[in-house]
Coordinates of C-alpha atoms in Angstrom, one line a residue:
M241 CA 100.5 123.7 68.0
S242 CA 100.9 124.0 71.8
I243 CA 103.8 122.7 73.7
G244 CA 101.7 120.3 75.7
S245 CA 99.7 118.8 72.8
P246 CA 99.6 115.0 72.5
T247 CA 101.4 115.0 69.1
N248 CA 104.3 117.2 70.5
Q249 CA 104.5 114.9 73.7
T250 CA 104.8 111.8 71.5
S251 CA 107.5 113.4 69.4
R252 CA 109.6 114.3 72.5
S253 CA 109.0 110.7 73.9
G254 CA 110.4 109.4 70.5
D255 CA 113.5 111.5 71.2
H256 CA 114.5 109.5 74.1
L257 CA 115.0 106.3 72.0
G258 CA 118.6 105.3 71.7
I259 CA 119.7 107.6 74.6
L260 CA 120.3 104.6 76.8
R261 CA 122.3 102.9 74.2
N262 CA 124.5 105.9 73.7
I263 CA 125.1 106.3 77.4
I264 CA 126.3 102.6 77.5
I265 CA 128.7 103.3 74.5
V266 CA 130.3 106.3 76.2
N267 CA 130.7 104.2 79.4
F268 CA 132.4 101.4 77.4
F269 CA 135.1 103.7 76.0
F270 CA 135.5 105.6 79.2
R271 CA 135.9 102.2 81.1
I272 CA 138.7 101.1 78.9
F273 CA 140.6 104.1 80.0
S274 CA 139.6 104.2 83.7
E275 CA 140.2 100.4 84.2
G276 CA 143.5 100.6 82.6
F277 CA 144.4 103.4 84.9
R278 CA 143.4 101.3 87.9
T279 CA 145.2 98.3 86.8
L280 CA 148.5 100.0 86.3
F281 CA 148.2 102.0 89.4
I282 CA 149.4 99.0 91.5
P283 CA 152.5 98.0 89.6
F284 CA 153.3 101.8 89.1
S285 CA 153.0 102.4 92.8
Y286 CA 154.8 99.2 93.9
D287 CA 157.6 99.0 91.2
I288 CA 158.2 102.6 90.1
L289 CA 157.2 104.8 93.2
G290 CA 158.4 102.0 95.6
L291 CA 155.5 102.5 98.1
S292 CA 154.9 100.6 101.2
S293 CA 151.5 99.3 101.9
A294 CA 150.9 102.2 104.3
Q295 CA 151.9 104.7 101.7
Y296 CA 149.8 103.0 99.1
G297 CA 146.9 103.0 101.5
L298 CA 147.5 106.8 102.2
I299 CA 147.2 107.6 98.5
Q300 CA 143.9 105.6 98.2
S301 CA 142.4 107.2 101.4
I302 CA 143.3 110.8 100.5
G303 CA 141.7 110.2 97.0
G304 CA 138.6 109.0 98.9
F305 CA 138.6 111.9 101.2
A306 CA 139.0 114.3 98.2
A307 CA 136.0 112.7 96.5
M308 CA 134.0 112.8 99.7
G309 CA 134.6 116.5 100.1
V310 CA 133.1 117.3 96.7
V311 CA 130.6 114.5 96.0
F312 CA 127.5 116.1 97.4
L313 CA 128.2 119.3 95.4
L314 CA 128.7 117.1 92.4
G315 CA 125.4 115.5 92.9
I316 CA 123.7 119.0 93.1
I317 CA 125.4 119.8 89.9
V318 CA 124.1 116.6 88.2
D319 CA 120.5 117.4 89.2
I320 CA 120.5 121.1 87.9
Q321 CA 122.5 120.5 84.7
F322 CA 122.1 118.3 81.7
K323 CA 123.9 115.0 82.5
K324 CA 126.1 115.3 79.5
V325 CA 127.7 118.4 80.9
T326 CA 128.7 116.7 84.1
M327 CA 130.0 113.8 82.1
I328 CA 132.4 116.0 80.2
I329 CA 133.6 117.6 83.4
G330 CA 134.3 114.1 84.9
I331 CA 136.2 112.9 81.7
I332 CA 138.3 116.1 81.6
S333 CA 139.2 115.6 85.2
S334 CA 140.1 112.0 84.8
L335 CA 142.1 112.7 81.6
L336 CA 144.3 115.5 83.1
S337 CA 145.2 112.9 85.9
A338 CA 146.2 110.3 83.4
L339 CA 148.4 112.6 81.5
L340 CA 150.3 114.0 84.4
F341 CA 150.2 111.1 86.9
P342 CA 153.2 109.0 85.3
R343 CA 155.2 112.1 84.4
V344 CA 155.6 113.8 87.8
R345 CA 156.9 111.0 90.2
L346 CA 156.8 112.8 93.4
Y347 CA 154.7 111.2 96.1
G348 CA 152.8 114.4 97.0
L349 CA 151.9 115.1 93.3
S350 CA 151.0 111.5 92.8
I351 CA 148.4 111.9 95.6
F352 CA 147.0 115.0 94.1
F353 CA 146.6 113.3 90.6
W354 CA 145.0 110.3 92.1
C355 CA 142.6 112.7 93.8
L356 CA 141.8 114.2 90.5
F357 CA 141.2 110.9 88.9
S358 CA 138.9 109.8 91.9
I359 CA 136.8 113.1 91.6
G360 CA 136.4 112.6 87.8
Q361 CA 135.4 109.0 88.2
L362 CA 132.8 109.7 90.8
L363 CA 131.2 112.5 88.7
M364 CA 131.0 110.1 85.8
M365 CA 129.4 107.6 88.0
I366 CA 126.8 109.7 89.5
S367 CA 126.0 111.1 86.0
T368 CA 125.7 107.8 84.3
N369 CA 123.6 106.1 87.1
A370 CA 121.3 109.0 87.5
F371 CA 121.0 109.1 83.6
I372 CA 120.0 105.4 83.3
A373 CA 117.5 105.7 86.2
N374 CA 115.8 108.8 84.5
E375 CA 115.6 107.0 81.1
T376 CA 114.1 103.7 82.4
K377 CA 111.1 102.3 83.9
K378 CA 110.8 100.5 87.2
G379 CA 111.5 96.9 87.2
E380 CA 113.1 94.7 84.4
Q381 CA 113.7 97.6 82.1
R382 CA 115.8 99.6 84.8
T383 CA 117.5 96.5 86.0
A384 CA 118.4 95.6 82.4
G385 CA 119.7 99.2 81.8
F386 CA 122.0 99.0 84.6
S387 CA 123.0 95.3 83.8
W388 CA 123.9 96.3 80.2
N389 CA 125.9 99.3 81.4
M390 CA 127.9 97.0 83.6
I391 CA 128.3 94.4 81.0
A392 CA 129.8 97.3 78.8
R393 CA 132.1 97.9 81.7
G394 CA 133.0 94.3 81.9
L395 CA 133.8 93.9 78.3
A396 CA 136.0 97.2 78.5
S397 CA 137.8 95.9 81.6
I398 CA 138.5 92.6 79.8
I399 CA 140.3 94.6 77.0
A400 CA 142.1 97.1 79.2
P401 CA 144.3 95.2 81.7
I402 CA 145.8 92.7 79.4
S403 CA 146.3 95.3 76.6
F404 CA 148.0 97.9 78.6
T405 CA 150.2 95.6 80.7
A406 CA 151.2 93.9 77.7
L407 CA 152.1 97.0 75.9
Y408 CA 154.4 97.8 78.9
D409 CA 156.0 94.2 79.1
I410 CA 156.3 93.3 75.6
T411 CA 157.1 96.6 73.9
T412 CA 159.8 99.2 74.6
L413 CA 157.1 101.8 75.7
N414 CA 157.3 103.3 78.9
Y415 CA 154.6 104.2 81.5
N416 CA 154.4 107.8 79.9
W417 CA 153.4 106.5 76.6
I418 CA 151.1 103.8 77.9
Y419 CA 149.1 106.3 79.9
L420 CA 148.9 108.6 76.7
I421 CA 147.5 105.7 74.8
M422 CA 145.2 104.8 77.5
G423 CA 144.0 108.4 77.8
S424 CA 143.1 108.4 74.1
F425 CA 140.1 106.2 75.0
G426 CA 139.0 108.7 77.5
L427 CA 139.3 111.3 74.8
I428 CA 137.0 109.2 72.5
A429 CA 134.5 109.0 75.3
G430 CA 134.5 112.7 75.8
V431 CA 134.0 113.3 71.9
L432 CA 131.1 110.8 71.9
V433 CA 129.6 112.7 74.8
I434 CA 129.7 115.9 72.8
F435 CA 128.3 114.4 69.4
L436 CA 126.0 111.6 70.5
K437 CA 122.4 112.3 71.4
L438 CA 122.3 112.4 75.1
K439 CA 119.5 114.7 75.8
A440 CA 116.0 115.0 74.3
E441 CA 114.5 117.9 76.2
E442 CA 115.3 121.7 75.8
T443 CA 116.1 122.3 79.4
P444 CA 117.3 120.2 82.6
K445 CA 113.9 120.9 84.2
E446 CA 112.0 119.3 81.2
E447 CA 114.3 116.3 81.4
I448 CA 113.5 115.9 85.2
R449 CA 109.8 116.2 84.4
Y450 CA 109.9 113.5 81.8
A451 CA 111.8 111.1 84.3
Q452 CA 109.1 112.0 86.9
K453 CA 106.3 111.0 84.5
L454 CA 108.1 107.7 83.8
S455 CA 108.5 106.9 87.4
E456 CA 104.9 107.6 88.2
K457 CA 103.8 105.5 85.2
S458 CA 105.8 102.5 86.0
G459 CA 105.1 102.7 89.9
D460 CA 108.4 103.6 91.5
D461 CA 108.1 102.9 95.3
F462 CA 108.6 106.7 96.1
T463 CA 105.4 107.6 94.2
K464 CA 103.2 105.7 96.7
F465 CA 104.2 108.0 99.5
D466 CA 103.1 111.4 98.3
D467 CA 102.2 113.4 101.3
E468 CA 104.6 114.9 103.9
K469 CA 104.1 112.3 106.5
K470 CA 104.5 109.5 104.1
K471 CA 107.6 111.0 102.7
R472 CA 109.2 110.5 106.1
S473 CA 109.0 106.7 105.4
V474 CA 110.8 107.3 102.1
W475 CA 113.6 109.2 103.7
F476 CA 113.9 106.4 106.2
V477 CA 114.5 103.8 103.4
Q478 CA 117.1 106.2 101.7
L479 CA 118.9 106.5 105.0
S480 CA 119.0 102.6 105.3
F481 CA 120.6 102.7 101.9
G482 CA 123.2 105.1 103.0
A483 CA 123.9 103.5 106.3
G484 CA 124.4 100.1 104.5
R485 CA 126.9 101.7 102.1
M486 CA 128.7 103.5 104.8
L487 CA 129.3 100.3 106.7
M488 CA 130.3 98.6 103.5
G489 CA 132.6 101.5 102.6
F490 CA 134.6 101.2 105.9
A491 CA 134.9 97.4 105.6
S492 CA 136.0 97.5 101.9
G493 CA 138.3 100.3 102.5
I494 CA 140.2 98.3 105.2
A495 CA 140.5 95.3 102.8
I496 CA 139.9 95.7 99.1
P497 CA 142.7 98.0 98.0
F498 CA 145.0 95.5 99.6
V499 CA 143.7 92.3 98.0
G500 CA 145.1 93.3 94.6
L501 CA 148.5 94.4 96.3
Y502 CA 148.5 91.1 98.2
M503 CA 148.1 89.0 94.8
Y504 CA 150.7 91.2 93.1
S505 CA 153.4 91.2 95.8
R506 CA 152.7 87.8 97.3
F507 CA 153.3 85.9 94.1
N508 CA 155.7 88.3 92.5
L509 CA 153.7 88.8 89.3
T510 CA 154.9 90.6 86.3
E511 CA 152.9 93.5 84.9
I512 CA 151.4 91.3 82.1
G513 CA 150.7 88.5 84.6
W514 CA 148.6 91.0 86.8
G515 CA 146.9 92.2 83.7
L516 CA 146.1 88.7 82.6
L517 CA 144.6 88.0 86.1
N518 CA 142.5 91.2 85.8
S519 CA 141.2 90.4 82.4
V520 CA 140.1 86.8 83.3
N521 CA 138.4 88.3 86.3
W522 CA 136.5 90.7 84.2
V523 CA 135.4 87.9 81.8
V524 CA 134.0 86.1 84.7
L525 CA 132.4 89.3 86.1
T526 CA 130.8 90.1 82.7
L527 CA 129.2 86.6 82.5
G528 CA 128.0 87.3 86.2
Y529 CA 126.5 90.7 85.0
L530 CA 124.7 88.9 82.3
F531 CA 123.4 86.2 84.3
M532 CA 122.3 88.8 87.0
S533 CA 120.2 90.8 84.4
F534 CA 118.0 87.5 84.0
I535 CA 117.6 86.4 87.7
A536 CA 117.5 89.8 89.8
E537 CA 113.8 90.4 89.0
R538 CA 112.8 86.9 89.4
I539 CA 114.4 86.3 92.7
G540 CA 114.1 89.8 94.0
K541 CA 116.7 92.6 93.7
G542 CA 117.1 93.2 97.4
L543 CA 117.4 89.4 98.2
I544 CA 119.8 88.6 95.5
V545 CA 122.1 91.3 96.8
V546 CA 122.1 89.7 100.3
I547 CA 122.8 86.2 98.9
Y548 CA 125.8 87.3 96.9
W549 CA 127.2 89.6 99.5
T550 CA 127.1 86.7 102.1
L551 CA 129.0 84.6 99.7
V552 CA 132.1 86.9 99.7
I553 CA 132.8 85.9 103.1
P554 CA 133.9 82.2 102.3
A555 CA 135.6 83.6 99.1
A556 CA 137.8 85.9 101.2
V557 CA 138.6 83.0 103.6
G558 CA 139.8 81.1 100.5
I559 CA 142.1 83.9 99.4
M560 CA 143.7 84.1 102.9
L561 CA 144.1 80.2 103.2
A562 CA 145.3 79.4 99.6
G563 CA 147.5 82.6 99.7
Q564 CA 149.2 81.5 103.0
A565 CA 149.7 78.0 101.4
G566 CA 151.3 79.6 98.4
L567 CA 148.8 78.2 96.0
F568 CA 148.7 80.8 93.2
Y569 CA 146.0 79.3 91.0
L570 CA 143.6 78.5 93.9
T571 CA 144.2 81.9 95.4
A572 CA 143.6 83.5 92.0
T573 CA 140.2 81.4 91.8
F574 CA 139.1 82.7 95.1
F575 CA 140.2 86.2 94.2
I576 CA 138.0 86.1 91.0
V577 CA 135.1 84.4 93.0
R578 CA 135.1 87.0 95.7
Y579 CA 134.9 89.9 93.1
L580 CA 132.1 87.9 91.3
F581 CA 129.9 87.9 94.4
A582 CA 130.8 91.5 95.6
M583 CA 130.4 93.2 92.1
T584 CA 127.8 91.6 90.0
P585 CA 124.7 92.6 92.2
S586 CA 125.5 96.3 91.6
A587 CA 123.0 96.5 88.8
A588 CA 120.2 95.1 91.0
W589 CA 121.4 97.4 93.9
N590 CA 121.1 100.5 91.7
S591 CA 117.7 99.5 90.3
F592 CA 116.6 98.9 93.9
L593 CA 118.0 102.2 95.1
F594 CA 116.5 104.5 92.5
E595 CA 112.9 103.1 93.0
W596 CA 113.0 105.1 96.3
I597 CA 114.4 108.4 94.9
P598 CA 112.5 111.0 92.9
P599 CA 114.2 112.0 89.7
K600 CA 114.8 115.8 90.9
H601 CA 116.8 114.4 93.9
R602 CA 118.7 111.5 92.3
G603 CA 122.0 113.2 92.0
K604 CA 121.9 114.8 95.4
I605 CA 120.9 111.6 97.2
L606 CA 123.5 109.5 95.4
G607 CA 125.9 112.2 96.1
M608 CA 125.0 112.1 100.0
I609 CA 125.3 108.2 99.9
Q610 CA 128.6 108.4 98.3
T611 CA 129.8 111.2 100.7
G612 CA 129.3 108.6 103.6
Q613 CA 130.6 105.7 101.7
R614 CA 133.7 107.4 100.3
G615 CA 134.6 109.0 103.6
L616 CA 134.3 105.8 105.6
R617 CA 136.0 103.8 102.8
A618 CA 139.0 106.4 102.9
T619 CA 139.1 106.2 106.7
G620 CA 139.3 102.3 106.4
T621 CA 142.0 102.5 103.8
L622 CA 143.9 104.9 105.9
V623 CA 144.1 102.4 108.8
G624 CA 144.0 99.4 106.4
G625 CA 147.6 99.5 105.2
Y626 CA 148.7 99.4 108.9
V627 CA 146.3 96.6 109.7
F628 CA 147.5 94.7 106.5
D629 CA 151.1 95.0 107.5
A630 CA 150.3 93.8 110.9
I631 CA 148.1 90.7 110.3
G632 CA 148.1 90.3 106.5
A633 CA 145.4 88.5 104.5
V634 CA 143.3 87.6 107.8
I635 CA 141.8 91.1 107.4
F636 CA 139.9 90.0 104.1
P637 CA 137.3 87.6 105.6
V638 CA 136.8 89.7 108.8
A639 CA 135.9 93.0 106.7
M640 CA 133.7 90.9 104.4
I641 CA 131.2 90.2 107.4
A642 CA 129.9 93.8 106.8
Y643 CA 128.7 93.1 103.2
P644 CA 125.5 91.0 104.0
I645 CA 124.6 93.4 106.8
A646 CA 124.9 96.4 104.3
G647 CA 122.5 94.6 102.0
L648 CA 120.0 93.6 104.7
M649 CA 119.4 97.0 106.0
P650 CA 117.6 98.6 103.1
L651 CA 115.9 95.2 102.3
I652 CA 114.4 94.9 105.8
I653 CA 113.5 98.7 106.2
S654 CA 111.8 98.9 102.7
R655 CA 109.7 95.8 103.5
V656 CA 108.7 97.1 106.9
V657 CA 107.7 100.6 105.4
K658 CA 105.7 98.9 102.7
K659 CA 103.9 96.7 105.1
K660 CA 103.0 99.4 107.4
E661 CA 101.6 101.4 104.5
K662 CA 99.6 98.5 103.2
K663 CA 98.0 98.1 106.6
K664 CA 97.1 101.8 106.7
E665 CA 95.5 101.4 103.2
E666 CA 93.5 98.3 104.4
I667 CA 92.4 100.1 107.7
K668 CA 91.4 103.3 105.8
P669 CA 88.2 102.1 104.0
L670 CA 87.0 100.5 107.4
K671 CA 87.4 103.9 109.1
E672 CA 85.6 105.6 106.3
Q673 CA 82.8 103.0 106.4
F674 CA 82.6 103.5 110.3
I675 CA 82.4 107.2 109.9
E676 CA 79.8 106.8 107.2
T677 CA 77.7 104.5 109.4
E678 CA 78.0 106.8 112.4
L679 CA 76.7 109.7 110.4
I680 CA 73.6 107.8 109.2
I681 CA 72.9 106.7 112.8
N682 CA 73.1 110.4 114.0
E683 CA 70.8 111.5 111.1
S684 CA 68.4 108.8 112.0
D685 CA 68.4 109.8 115.7
Q686 CA 67.7 113.4 114.7
I687 CA 64.9 112.5 112.6
A688 CA 63.3 110.3 115.3
K689 CA 63.6 113.3 117.7

């Protein structure tokens, strides 16, 4: 039986069943580990390392610059290797950081280990997102795939903050042991990547060909622009996604790393208090991801992103005003609401983005977008510590103005490109009819002569 026979193709298609589920399972265990690391990073930096806002911002920004420096290369690797290979590399990098970070309490080495963690996280993110895009069709299936991945992240993030901060506050375990326990969940994720079925094709090229056929069959937007001139329109849309994320990266870099630091220091939270706030935050976010999976396709993925990202501005104003008044519960409510509106459109945004990227370039394009975003976020964080020290929580709502603009850019550009292409398609039959009529007239004239 030949390779390309219908029976063999049906068999290979059947092999893809369950792969999306397995990706989400791996992501769940990895997120327990990574969200625990992120949650404890603030109290560890503030209480153990004794860092100022500027020093904390410097660690964050250097981690961002390190990720920016390698992210495009990581994207290329994702496109030419099986995604499970790049996921394993990302997990190993993050695990090394978690094991060494709490044990070597020198500022310079803390920066290095945070960089290692940031790079591992980024490689996992690019691999997972490209994986989900390649295994799903345009529309509800892809949006649902990204939504369930985010729901898995949400459930993991509900468990991690309260569990690991409680271990520190209630038991006699120190940070070394907490990070070791935390790392075991990352190790589980790595073992699952090795043993769970995460590939159906024999080579990475065959994997890309499968994804390409799926995109063509489901009508991904890039498939409607198949010649060289039309491909420029696709590049233009991809650039709008990148420009939007770069703007958002700089704005979030100035503000977001310091929102958590503000809550922790302003209200003198204990580790378990900080963990509880984060867990409640993720309960709300998880419900938000579930709700988004139902409404994104009905309202429109691009539009829902803009609506939600506009609402982060009043939420950030609430954090500033309630924080200045010393009202913890009200500040915590606005803290959670801001995260809800900022984070829950991510599945819709990813689904929207990948409609415009061919499978063979998804890792590279996402890598390029992340290069710009991470670089500007790191730049924002570098100056953000000094800005936060100077003007405090006022920076939060000011920075959030960039969010809806970042969402509007790809929404408007993609609609303009589609509208122009539609007009060309409507005019094309008229031109062909005109040419055909002209030929008939010319033939008639020649006969008459």
